[in-house]
Amino acid sequence: MADRRYTKTHEWVAVDGKHATIGITDFAQSQLGDVVFLELPSTGRKLAARESFGVVESVKAASDLYSPVAGRITAVNEKLAAKPELINSDPYGEGWILKLDLDGDLPPDLLDEAAYKKVAEESSH
Amino acid sequence: MVDFGGWEMPQQYTSIRDEHLAVRNVAGLFDVSHMGRFRVAGDSLEFLQHLVTNDLSQLGPGQAQYNLLLNEEGGIVDDLVVYHGEEGFFVVVNASNREKDLGWFREHAPSGLEVEDRTFELALIAFQGPRAQELLPAEGLDGLAYFGFRRGGVAGVRALISRTGYTGEDGFEVFVNSDRVVEVWDAILARGKDAGVLPAGLGARDATRLEAALRLWGNDMDETVNPYEAGLGWTVKLDKGDFIGRGALVKVKAEGPRRKLVGLKLEPGSIARHGAAVSSGGKKAGVITSGTHSFFLGYPIALAMVEAASLRVGDTVGVEVRGREAPAEVVKLPFYRGSAHSAAAPTRS
């Protein structure tokens, strides 16, 4: 997954041409604890970069989800409705949240793996 | 790891869900060494009777009792379990209140009576679940009544074994010298491994106590809440003689409490959080004191402190969840009755 990028708000985005898949990071899921519910948008909706598109609710807290990129939603992971714990068990795989058709260029402030690691380390103190 | 009353404790060892279900289906092992433990040596019955709400004269050696400490206004300073030992009494209090409570006991103790803080020498672990008796490596548990305790060996280490807990399940709290507790902890987990026993953290502890509707000091009650409002009137024995707060409670009882704790059931995904507003018929009716998602029941549950006259079981109220109003149903407490032998259980409400 060389092309996976991250945000300071702990989302990830994997880009394949004009298509993007987004989710929350392993660090985010470990901080949230057991996820019990996600409030997610419908397909077709257009998102701006950094726009809040939903909520992830864990036993501990409710946290807003922000889109790392701009685009139109083409798919929402429907498995999460019945199995929100996929966010915990496989955050970069089966726990993906949305697929988007990208709109324009990627935001310049997306982080690579090394830069995100630093952000995560700082947030865990 | 999270800070809890000054102690660094795990929210979960692996997963809150797995640990919670282990407690309900098999047994889970909690480290509750953060709870404060004081020894009150000597002839202390009269002194303690004056401090707590329940009637300690009912308590023989080897018996424990759930109790409250009140201030003069009838507000709850803390909840605690009082143990009648062979050589005097000892008490277990909330971690967050340990220093306050120790001061409270010492301030009210007659001269010459010593209240000793034993929290650091003595570890406390809780083994809770329907199979706890079968799986605890100790002998003769059969004859131990609910809220009874006695000396014994756990995994070959000298311990005090008490049939008490904070989950609604049958189970034991084991007091053991701090320098031997790791041995005992490991032995219990090793013995229970194949049966599905798991170490359980604060998340599972909060979920199981809430399902059993066991109140948490600081959430569901504090110094501004009296026992009748908290649904703990059964711990108050007004006819046992005078005690701190009695005068205020006599008045509350005569007038009827203005507020009460009720149980709420919410729709999946709507977790009511501590402090969220509760409304009824468009008007503010109270506030959420504790709330979580119950993995065991499959829906979110909450306790709310509401105006006493306003709500009945079966009513629908609104709860503020993520800035919107989510519907909730008033339900009977406890949300779940576990395997605890409820003869003298603090689970009634």
Short mmCIF file of C-alpha atoms in Angstrom, two decimals:
data_model
loop_
_atom_site.label_atom_id
_atom_site.label_comp_id
_atom_site.label_asym_id
_atom_site.label_seq_id
_atom_site.Cartn_x
_atom_site.Cartn_y
_atom_site.Cartn_z
CA MET A 1 0.00 0.00 0.00
CA ALA A 2 2.66 2.48 -1.03
CA ASP A 3 0.05 5.05 -1.99
CA ARG A 4 -1.78 5.16 1.30
CA ARG A 5 -1.80 8.67 2.72
CA TYR A 6 -2.98 9.97 6.06
CA THR A 7 -4.52 13.01 7.73
CA LYS A 8 -3.77 14.66 11.05
CA THR A 9 -7.31 13.69 12.05
CA HIS A 10 -6.38 10.00 11.69
CA GLU A 11 -8.09 9.04 8.45
CA TRP A 12 -6.34 7.22 5.62
CA VAL A 13 -6.88 7.37 1.87
CA ALA A 14 -5.68 4.87 -0.75
CA VAL A 15 -5.69 6.27 -4.28
CA ASP A 16 -5.95 4.24 -7.47
CA GLY A 17 -6.19 6.55 -10.45
CA LYS A 18 -9.37 8.58 -10.01
CA HIS A 19 -10.70 6.26 -7.32
CA ALA A 20 -10.07 6.62 -3.60
CA THR A 21 -10.88 4.42 -0.61
CA ILE A 22 -10.94 5.95 2.85
CA GLY A 23 -11.03 4.73 6.41
CA ILE A 24 -9.61 5.46 9.85
CA THR A 25 -6.12 4.47 10.93
CA ASP A 26 -5.04 1.63 13.16
CA PHE A 27 -3.93 4.22 15.70
CA ALA A 28 -7.39 5.83 15.60
CA GLN A 29 -9.21 2.55 16.16
CA SER A 30 -6.90 1.63 19.05
CA GLN A 31 -7.58 5.00 20.69
CA LEU A 32 -11.34 4.75 20.17
CA GLY A 33 -11.68 1.23 21.51
CA ASP A 34 -14.51 -1.04 20.44
CA VAL A 35 -16.54 0.66 17.73
CA VAL A 36 -20.27 0.13 18.13
CA PHE A 37 -21.84 2.28 15.44
CA LEU A 38 -21.11 4.44 12.40
CA GLU A 39 -23.29 7.20 11.08
CA LEU A 40 -22.47 7.37 7.36
CA PRO A 41 -23.68 9.35 4.32
CA SER A 42 -25.34 7.92 1.19
CA THR A 43 -23.69 7.28 -2.13
CA GLY A 44 -23.82 10.16 -4.60
CA ARG A 45 -23.07 12.84 -2.03
CA LYS A 46 -20.20 15.18 -2.88
CA LEU A 47 -17.60 15.81 -0.21
CA ALA A 48 -15.02 18.57 0.03
CA ALA A 49 -11.61 17.80 1.46
CA ARG A 50 -11.70 17.95 5.27
CA GLU A 51 -15.49 17.97 5.26
CA SER A 52 -17.12 16.10 8.12
CA PHE A 53 -19.12 13.22 6.63
CA GLY A 54 -20.10 11.07 9.55
CA VAL A 55 -19.54 9.88 13.08
CA VAL A 56 -17.83 6.86 14.53
CA GLU A 57 -19.19 5.90 17.91
CA SER A 58 -17.12 3.74 20.22
CA VAL A 59 -17.79 2.64 23.75
CA LYS A 60 -15.71 5.60 24.89
CA ALA A 61 -16.78 8.48 22.68
CA ALA A 62 -18.34 9.74 19.47
CA SER A 63 -15.82 11.15 16.97
CA ASP A 64 -16.39 13.03 13.72
CA LEU A 65 -15.07 11.58 10.47
CA TYR A 66 -13.43 13.91 7.94
CA SER A 67 -12.84 13.20 4.29
CA PRO A 68 -9.13 13.35 3.39
CA VAL A 69 -9.98 14.22 -0.22
CA ALA A 70 -12.67 15.87 -2.35
CA GLY A 71 -14.95 13.65 -4.40
CA ARG A 72 -18.28 12.00 -4.95
CA ILE A 73 -19.20 8.96 -2.86
CA THR A 74 -19.55 5.84 -5.01
CA ALA A 75 -19.78 3.23 -2.26
CA VAL A 76 -20.35 3.00 1.48
CA ASN A 77 -19.13 -0.11 3.29
CA GLU A 78 -22.44 -1.70 4.13
CA LYS A 79 -20.88 -4.48 6.17
CA LEU A 80 -20.13 -1.91 8.88
CA ALA A 81 -23.81 -1.56 9.76
CA ALA A 82 -23.94 -5.12 11.06
CA LYS A 83 -20.26 -5.48 11.94
CA PRO A 84 -18.83 -2.12 13.10
CA GLU A 85 -16.06 -4.10 14.80
CA LEU A 86 -14.42 -4.52 11.38
CA ILE A 87 -13.04 -1.01 12.03
CA ASN A 88 -11.10 -2.47 14.96
CA SER A 89 -10.08 -5.81 13.50
CA ASP A 90 -9.08 -4.70 10.00
CA PRO A 91 -8.96 -0.89 9.71
CA TYR A 92 -7.04 -0.87 6.40
CA GLY A 93 -8.89 -3.80 4.82
CA GLU A 94 -12.44 -4.94 5.51
CA GLY A 95 -12.94 -1.91 7.75
CA TRP A 96 -12.79 0.61 4.87
CA ILE A 97 -15.53 3.23 5.13
CA LEU A 98 -16.15 5.03 1.81
CA LYS A 99 -15.11 4.85 -1.84
CA LEU A 100 -14.99 8.11 -3.79
CA ASP A 101 -14.46 9.31 -7.32
CA LEU A 102 -11.82 11.98 -6.86
CA ASP A 103 -12.61 15.56 -7.69
CA GLY A 104 -9.48 17.53 -8.64
CA ASP A 105 -6.02 17.11 -7.18
CA LEU A 106 -5.14 15.54 -3.86
CA PRO A 107 -4.81 18.09 -1.05
CA PRO A 108 -1.13 18.96 -0.52
CA ASP A 109 -1.29 18.44 3.24
CA LEU A 110 -1.83 14.66 3.17
CA LEU A 111 0.86 12.87 5.15
CA ASP A 112 3.01 9.92 4.13
CA GLU A 113 3.47 6.97 6.47
CA ALA A 114 6.56 8.34 8.24
CA ALA A 115 5.00 11.77 8.82
CA TYR A 116 1.77 10.23 10.10
CA LYS A 117 3.67 7.97 12.47
CA LYS A 118 5.09 11.09 14.10
CA VAL A 119 1.61 12.62 14.44
CA ALA A 120 0.32 9.42 16.04
CA GLU A 121 3.24 9.24 18.44
CA GLU A 122 2.68 12.83 19.50
CA SER A 123 -1.07 12.28 20.02
CA SER A 124 -0.50 9.27 22.23
CA HIS A 125 1.39 11.32 24.83
CA MET B 1 -4.19 3.03 29.71
CA VAL B 2 -6.27 5.73 31.34
CA ASP B 3 -5.97 7.70 34.55
CA PHE B 4 -8.59 6.54 37.05
CA GLY B 5 -8.57 8.21 40.45
CA GLY B 6 -4.81 8.67 40.17
CA TRP B 7 -4.16 5.06 39.07
CA GLU B 8 -3.05 4.13 35.60
CA MET B 9 -5.44 1.41 34.48
CA PRO B 10 -6.32 -0.40 31.26
CA GLN B 11 -9.61 0.49 29.60
CA GLN B 12 -9.30 -2.94 28.00
CA TYR B 13 -6.70 -5.71 27.85
CA THR B 14 -7.83 -6.91 24.43
CA SER B 15 -11.37 -5.80 23.61
CA ILE B 16 -14.12 -4.40 25.81
CA ARG B 17 -16.64 -6.56 23.95
CA ASP B 18 -14.76 -9.82 24.48
CA GLU B 19 -14.01 -9.04 28.12
CA HIS B 20 -17.61 -8.01 28.81
CA LEU B 21 -18.96 -11.21 27.27
CA ALA B 22 -16.41 -13.32 29.16
CA VAL B 23 -17.72 -11.90 32.46
CA ARG B 24 -21.34 -12.64 31.49
CA ASN B 25 -20.75 -16.09 30.00
CA VAL B 26 -17.77 -17.55 31.88
CA ALA B 27 -15.74 -15.29 34.18
CA GLY B 28 -13.46 -12.27 33.95
CA LEU B 29 -10.62 -11.18 36.20
CA PHE B 30 -10.43 -7.52 37.24
CA ASP B 31 -7.58 -5.78 39.03
CA VAL B 32 -9.40 -3.52 41.48
CA SER B 33 -6.40 -2.70 43.64
CA HIS B 34 -7.12 0.98 43.07
CA MET B 35 -10.05 0.78 45.49
CA GLY B 36 -9.20 2.18 48.93
CA ARG B 37 -8.92 -0.27 51.83
CA PHE B 38 -8.92 0.90 55.46
CA ARG B 39 -8.71 -1.08 58.65
CA VAL B 40 -10.64 0.20 61.63
CA ALA B 41 -9.18 -1.67 64.58
CA GLY B 42 -10.61 -2.17 68.03
CA ASP B 43 -14.05 -1.46 69.42
CA SER B 44 -15.37 0.55 66.52
CA LEU B 45 -18.98 -0.56 66.02
CA GLU B 46 -20.52 2.52 67.60
CA PHE B 47 -18.22 4.87 65.70
CA LEU B 48 -18.95 3.22 62.35
CA GLN B 49 -22.70 3.05 63.00
CA HIS B 50 -22.62 6.82 63.35
CA LEU B 51 -20.90 7.22 59.97
CA VAL B 52 -22.80 4.82 57.69
CA THR B 53 -26.45 4.41 56.68
CA ASN B 54 -26.94 0.65 56.95
CA ASP B 55 -27.24 -1.24 60.24
CA LEU B 56 -23.90 -2.81 61.13
CA SER B 57 -25.34 -4.46 64.24
CA GLN B 58 -26.89 -6.97 61.82
CA LEU B 59 -23.43 -7.99 60.69
CA GLY B 60 -21.60 -10.96 62.22
CA PRO B 61 -17.91 -11.73 61.80
CA GLY B 62 -17.31 -12.96 58.25
CA GLN B 63 -20.11 -10.83 56.80
CA ALA B 64 -19.95 -7.76 54.62
CA GLN B 65 -22.53 -5.06 53.92
CA TYR B 66 -23.08 -2.37 51.30
CA ASN B 67 -23.17 1.08 52.85
CA LEU B 68 -23.17 4.81 52.28
CA LEU B 69 -21.32 7.67 53.96
CA LEU B 70 -23.43 10.82 54.08
CA ASN B 71 -22.80 14.47 54.88
CA GLU B 72 -25.10 16.38 57.26
CA GLU B 73 -27.32 17.41 54.32
CA GLY B 74 -27.89 13.75 53.44
CA GLY B 75 -25.68 13.91 50.32
CA ILE B 76 -23.61 10.84 49.46
CA VAL B 77 -19.95 11.31 50.40
CA ASP B 78 -19.16 7.81 49.09
CA ASP B 79 -20.48 4.28 48.82
CA LEU B 80 -18.49 1.49 50.41
CA VAL B 81 -18.54 -2.08 51.61
CA VAL B 82 -18.01 -2.66 55.33
CA TYR B 83 -16.48 -6.00 56.38
CA HIS B 84 -16.84 -7.32 59.91
CA GLY B 85 -13.55 -9.11 60.53
CA GLU B 86 -12.40 -11.18 63.47
CA GLU B 87 -10.43 -8.22 64.82
CA GLY B 88 -12.57 -5.24 64.02
CA PHE B 89 -13.86 -3.83 60.77
CA PHE B 90 -12.39 -2.94 57.45
CA VAL B 91 -13.89 -1.00 54.59
CA VAL B 92 -13.43 -0.77 50.82
CA VAL B 93 -14.07 2.67 49.30
CA ASN B 94 -13.87 4.23 45.84
CA ALA B 95 -10.39 5.03 44.53
CA SER B 96 -11.29 8.61 43.67
CA ASN B 97 -12.48 9.19 47.25
CA ARG B 98 -9.76 7.37 49.17
CA GLU B 99 -8.03 10.42 50.61
CA LYS B 100 -11.28 12.27 51.26
CA ASP B 101 -12.77 9.22 52.99
CA LEU B 102 -9.67 8.56 55.06
CA GLY B 103 -9.86 12.16 56.29
CA TRP B 104 -13.60 11.75 56.97
CA PHE B 105 -13.08 8.59 59.04
CA ARG B 106 -10.17 10.06 60.98
CA GLU B 107 -11.94 13.37 61.61
CA HIS B 108 -14.91 11.57 63.15
CA ALA B 109 -13.02 8.81 64.99
CA PRO B 110 -12.96 8.96 68.78
CA SER B 111 -9.49 9.57 70.17
CA GLY B 112 -7.41 6.43 70.39
CA LEU B 113 -9.22 4.70 67.54
CA GLU B 114 -6.95 4.16 64.60
CA VAL B 115 -8.00 4.13 60.96
CA GLU B 116 -5.20 2.60 58.94
CA ASP B 117 -4.87 2.91 55.15
CA ARG B 118 -3.93 -0.56 53.90
CA THR B 119 -4.44 0.19 50.21
CA PHE B 120 -0.83 -0.27 49.17
CA GLU B 121 0.11 -3.40 51.10
CA LEU B 122 -3.00 -5.28 50.13
CA ALA B 123 -3.95 -5.95 46.51
CA LEU B 124 -7.54 -6.65 45.47
CA ILE B 125 -8.65 -8.65 42.46
CA ALA B 126 -12.20 -9.57 41.45
CA PHE B 127 -13.08 -12.81 39.68
CA GLN B 128 -16.62 -12.44 38.36
CA GLY B 129 -18.90 -14.60 36.27
CA PRO B 130 -21.39 -17.48 36.33
CA ARG B 131 -18.51 -20.01 36.43
CA ALA B 132 -16.35 -18.11 38.96
CA GLN B 133 -16.84 -20.62 41.77
CA GLU B 134 -15.97 -23.58 39.57
CA LEU B 135 -12.89 -21.90 38.08
CA LEU B 136 -11.32 -20.10 41.06
CA PRO B 137 -8.36 -22.18 42.30
CA ALA B 138 -9.61 -22.29 45.90
CA GLU B 139 -11.32 -24.82 48.14
CA GLY B 140 -14.60 -24.73 50.00
CA LEU B 141 -16.28 -21.88 48.16
CA ASP B 142 -19.60 -23.69 48.25
CA GLY B 143 -20.29 -22.73 51.83
CA LEU B 144 -19.51 -19.06 51.34
CA ALA B 145 -22.73 -17.02 51.31
CA TYR B 146 -23.30 -13.92 49.20
CA PHE B 147 -21.61 -11.00 50.96
CA GLY B 148 -19.76 -13.49 53.18
CA PHE B 149 -15.99 -13.70 53.43
CA ARG B 150 -13.34 -15.85 55.02
CA ARG B 151 -9.64 -16.60 55.06
CA GLY B 152 -8.40 -19.19 52.61
CA GLY B 153 -5.84 -20.02 50.00
CA VAL B 154 -6.08 -19.00 46.36
CA ALA B 155 -3.58 -20.83 44.15
CA GLY B 156 -1.71 -21.68 47.35
CA VAL B 157 -1.38 -18.06 48.48
CA ARG B 158 -2.98 -16.84 51.74
CA ALA B 159 -5.89 -14.60 50.95
CA LEU B 160 -9.17 -13.21 52.15
CA ILE B 161 -11.96 -14.41 49.87
CA SER B 162 -15.17 -12.42 49.73
CA ARG B 163 -18.29 -13.33 47.76
CA THR B 164 -18.88 -9.81 46.51
CA GLY B 165 -18.51 -7.89 43.29
CA TYR B 166 -19.61 -5.09 41.01
CA THR B 167 -20.89 -6.91 37.93
CA GLY B 168 -24.19 -8.52 38.89
CA GLU B 169 -22.57 -11.92 38.49
CA ASP B 170 -21.63 -14.44 41.12
CA GLY B 171 -17.99 -14.12 41.97
CA PHE B 172 -15.28 -13.33 44.43
CA GLU B 173 -13.09 -10.47 45.50
CA VAL B 174 -9.72 -11.68 46.70
CA PHE B 175 -7.53 -9.65 49.05
CA VAL B 176 -3.93 -10.77 48.90
CA ASN B 177 -0.59 -9.25 49.90
CA SER B 178 0.64 -7.02 47.08
CA ASP B 179 3.91 -8.94 46.70
CA ARG B 180 2.04 -12.17 45.88
CA VAL B 181 -0.78 -10.83 43.72
CA VAL B 182 0.92 -11.42 40.37
CA GLU B 183 1.25 -15.12 41.18
CA VAL B 184 -2.43 -15.37 42.07
CA TRP B 185 -3.49 -13.36 39.00
CA ASP B 186 -1.48 -15.58 36.65
CA ALA B 187 -2.73 -18.79 38.29
CA ILE B 188 -6.39 -17.77 37.93
CA LEU B 189 -5.92 -16.89 34.27
CA ALA B 190 -3.97 -20.09 33.56
CA ARG B 191 -6.62 -22.24 35.22
CA GLY B 192 -9.48 -20.53 33.35
CA LYS B 193 -7.84 -20.10 29.96
CA ASP B 194 -9.44 -23.06 28.19
CA ALA B 195 -12.86 -22.17 29.61
CA GLY B 196 -12.60 -18.65 28.15
CA VAL B 197 -11.63 -16.62 31.21
CA LEU B 198 -10.15 -13.22 30.28
CA PRO B 199 -8.54 -10.38 32.18
CA ALA B 200 -11.05 -7.52 32.08
CA GLY B 201 -10.43 -3.77 32.15
CA LEU B 202 -12.35 -0.67 33.18
CA GLY B 203 -14.53 -0.72 30.05
CA ALA B 204 -15.97 -4.15 30.87
CA ARG B 205 -16.27 -3.16 34.51
CA ASP B 206 -18.32 -0.10 33.65
CA ALA B 207 -20.55 -1.99 31.20
CA THR B 208 -21.29 -4.87 33.56
CA ARG B 209 -21.94 -2.66 36.58
CA LEU B 210 -24.28 -0.50 34.50
CA GLU B 211 -26.24 -3.51 33.20
CA ALA B 212 -26.65 -4.56 36.82
CA ALA B 213 -27.67 -0.94 37.64
CA LEU B 214 -24.96 -0.67 40.28
CA ARG B 215 -24.40 3.02 40.92
CA LEU B 216 -21.07 4.68 40.26
CA TRP B 217 -20.08 7.44 42.65
CA GLY B 218 -19.20 10.58 40.71
CA ASN B 219 -21.60 9.66 37.89
CA ASP B 220 -24.90 8.48 39.33
CA MET B 221 -24.51 10.03 42.75
CA ASP B 222 -22.34 12.51 44.62
CA GLU B 223 -22.51 14.84 47.59
CA THR B 224 -25.53 16.66 46.13
CA VAL B 225 -27.59 13.46 45.70
CA ASN B 226 -29.33 11.73 48.60
CA PRO B 227 -29.84 7.95 48.88
CA TYR B 228 -33.56 8.08 48.06
CA GLU B 229 -32.86 9.96 44.85
CA ALA B 230 -30.17 7.43 43.93
CA GLY B 231 -32.60 4.54 44.54
CA LEU B 232 -30.50 3.37 47.48
CA GLY B 233 -33.11 3.88 50.18
CA TRP B 234 -32.78 0.18 51.04
CA THR B 235 -29.32 0.90 52.51
CA VAL B 236 -30.75 3.49 54.91
CA LYS B 237 -31.89 2.23 58.33
CA LEU B 238 -33.44 5.27 59.96
CA ASP B 239 -34.42 3.31 63.07
CA LYS B 240 -30.94 2.05 63.94
CA GLY B 241 -30.06 5.18 65.93
CA ASP B 242 -28.51 8.48 64.96
CA PHE B 243 -25.99 8.78 62.14
CA ILE B 244 -24.58 11.62 60.07
CA GLY B 245 -27.22 12.81 57.61
CA ARG B 246 -30.12 11.07 59.32
CA GLY B 247 -31.95 14.29 60.17
CA ALA B 248 -31.89 15.42 56.56
CA LEU B 249 -33.06 12.01 55.30
CA VAL B 250 -36.02 11.92 57.67
CA LYS B 251 -37.20 15.12 56.02
CA VAL B 252 -36.57 13.85 52.47
CA LYS B 253 -38.44 10.66 53.23
CA ALA B 254 -41.43 12.53 54.62
CA GLU B 255 -41.63 14.88 51.62
CA GLY B 256 -40.66 12.30 49.01
CA PRO B 257 -37.54 12.66 46.85
CA ARG B 258 -37.67 15.36 44.19
CA ARG B 259 -35.57 13.38 41.71
CA LYS B 260 -34.98 9.72 40.97
CA LEU B 261 -32.66 7.52 38.94
CA VAL B 262 -34.34 5.65 36.09
CA GLY B 263 -33.13 3.20 33.49
CA LEU B 264 -33.27 4.03 29.78
CA LYS B 265 -33.03 1.79 26.74
CA LEU B 266 -31.96 3.46 23.49
CA GLU B 267 -31.89 2.47 19.84
CA PRO B 268 -28.71 0.89 18.46
CA GLY B 269 -26.17 3.60 17.64
CA SER B 270 -27.58 6.17 20.07
CA ILE B 271 -25.24 6.08 23.02
CA ALA B 272 -26.34 8.43 25.77
CA ARG B 273 -23.30 10.00 27.42
CA HIS B 274 -22.86 11.31 30.96
CA GLY B 275 -24.28 14.84 31.16
CA ALA B 276 -26.62 14.60 28.15
CA ALA B 277 -30.00 16.29 28.57
CA VAL B 278 -33.16 14.20 28.96
CA SER B 279 -36.47 15.70 27.90
CA SER B 280 -40.08 14.65 28.20
CA GLY B 281 -42.92 16.22 26.25
CA GLY B 282 -40.59 18.93 24.97
CA LYS B 283 -39.51 19.97 28.46
CA LYS B 284 -36.24 19.25 30.23
CA ALA B 285 -36.80 16.34 32.60
CA GLY B 286 -33.30 15.43 33.73
CA VAL B 287 -29.81 14.40 32.80
CA ILE B 288 -27.93 11.21 31.85
CA THR B 289 -25.65 10.08 34.67
CA SER B 290 -24.15 6.96 33.01
CA GLY B 291 -24.51 5.47 29.56
CA THR B 292 -22.87 2.93 27.33
CA HIS B 293 -23.48 0.45 24.57
CA SER B 294 -24.28 -2.96 26.00
CA PHE B 295 -22.60 -5.59 23.85
CA PHE B 296 -24.35 -8.25 25.88
CA LEU B 297 -27.89 -6.86 25.49
CA GLY B 298 -27.27 -5.51 22.00
CA TYR B 299 -28.48 -1.95 22.60
CA PRO B 300 -27.36 1.18 24.46
CA ILE B 301 -28.43 1.60 28.08
CA ALA B 302 -28.28 4.55 30.43
CA LEU B 303 -29.17 5.79 33.88
CA ALA B 304 -30.77 9.21 34.13
CA MET B 305 -31.56 11.44 37.09
CA VAL B 306 -35.02 12.82 36.39
CA GLU B 307 -37.75 14.76 38.15
CA ALA B 308 -39.40 12.24 40.40
CA ALA B 309 -43.01 12.55 39.36
CA SER B 310 -42.44 12.87 35.65
CA LEU B 311 -41.67 9.39 34.34
CA ARG B 312 -42.85 5.80 34.51
CA VAL B 313 -41.63 2.51 33.05
CA GLY B 314 -42.77 2.34 29.44
CA ASP B 315 -42.66 6.11 28.86
CA THR B 316 -40.67 7.51 25.95
CA VAL B 317 -38.25 10.37 26.53
CA GLY B 318 -35.76 12.26 24.39
CA VAL B 319 -32.03 12.10 25.00
CA GLU B 320 -29.49 14.44 23.47
CA VAL B 321 -27.17 12.31 21.33
CA ARG B 322 -24.66 13.95 18.95
CA GLY B 323 -26.62 17.20 19.01
CA ARG B 324 -29.99 15.61 18.19
CA GLU B 325 -32.80 14.16 20.20
CA ALA B 326 -32.83 10.35 20.26
CA PRO B 327 -35.82 8.44 21.59
CA ALA B 328 -35.35 6.33 24.73
CA GLU B 329 -37.70 4.07 26.66
CA VAL B 330 -37.89 4.09 30.43
CA VAL B 331 -37.25 0.49 31.56
CA LYS B 332 -37.13 -1.43 34.81
CA LEU B 333 -33.84 -1.77 36.67
CA PRO B 334 -31.59 -3.66 36.64
CA PHE B 335 -31.14 -3.95 32.88
CA TYR B 336 -29.77 -7.44 33.46
CA ARG B 337 -29.86 -9.73 36.47
CA GLY B 338 -26.78 -11.92 36.46
CA SER B 339 -25.83 -14.99 38.47
CA ALA B 340 -25.23 -13.08 41.73
CA HIS B 341 -27.09 -14.63 44.64
CA SER B 342 -29.29 -11.66 45.25
CA ALA B 343 -30.37 -12.39 48.83
CA ALA B 344 -28.55 -9.33 50.15
CA ALA B 345 -27.51 -7.84 46.87
CA PRO B 346 -27.13 -4.14 46.27
CA THR B 347 -28.85 -4.53 42.92
CA ARG B 348 -32.39 -3.64 43.94
CA SER B 349 -33.82 -0.36 42.91
#
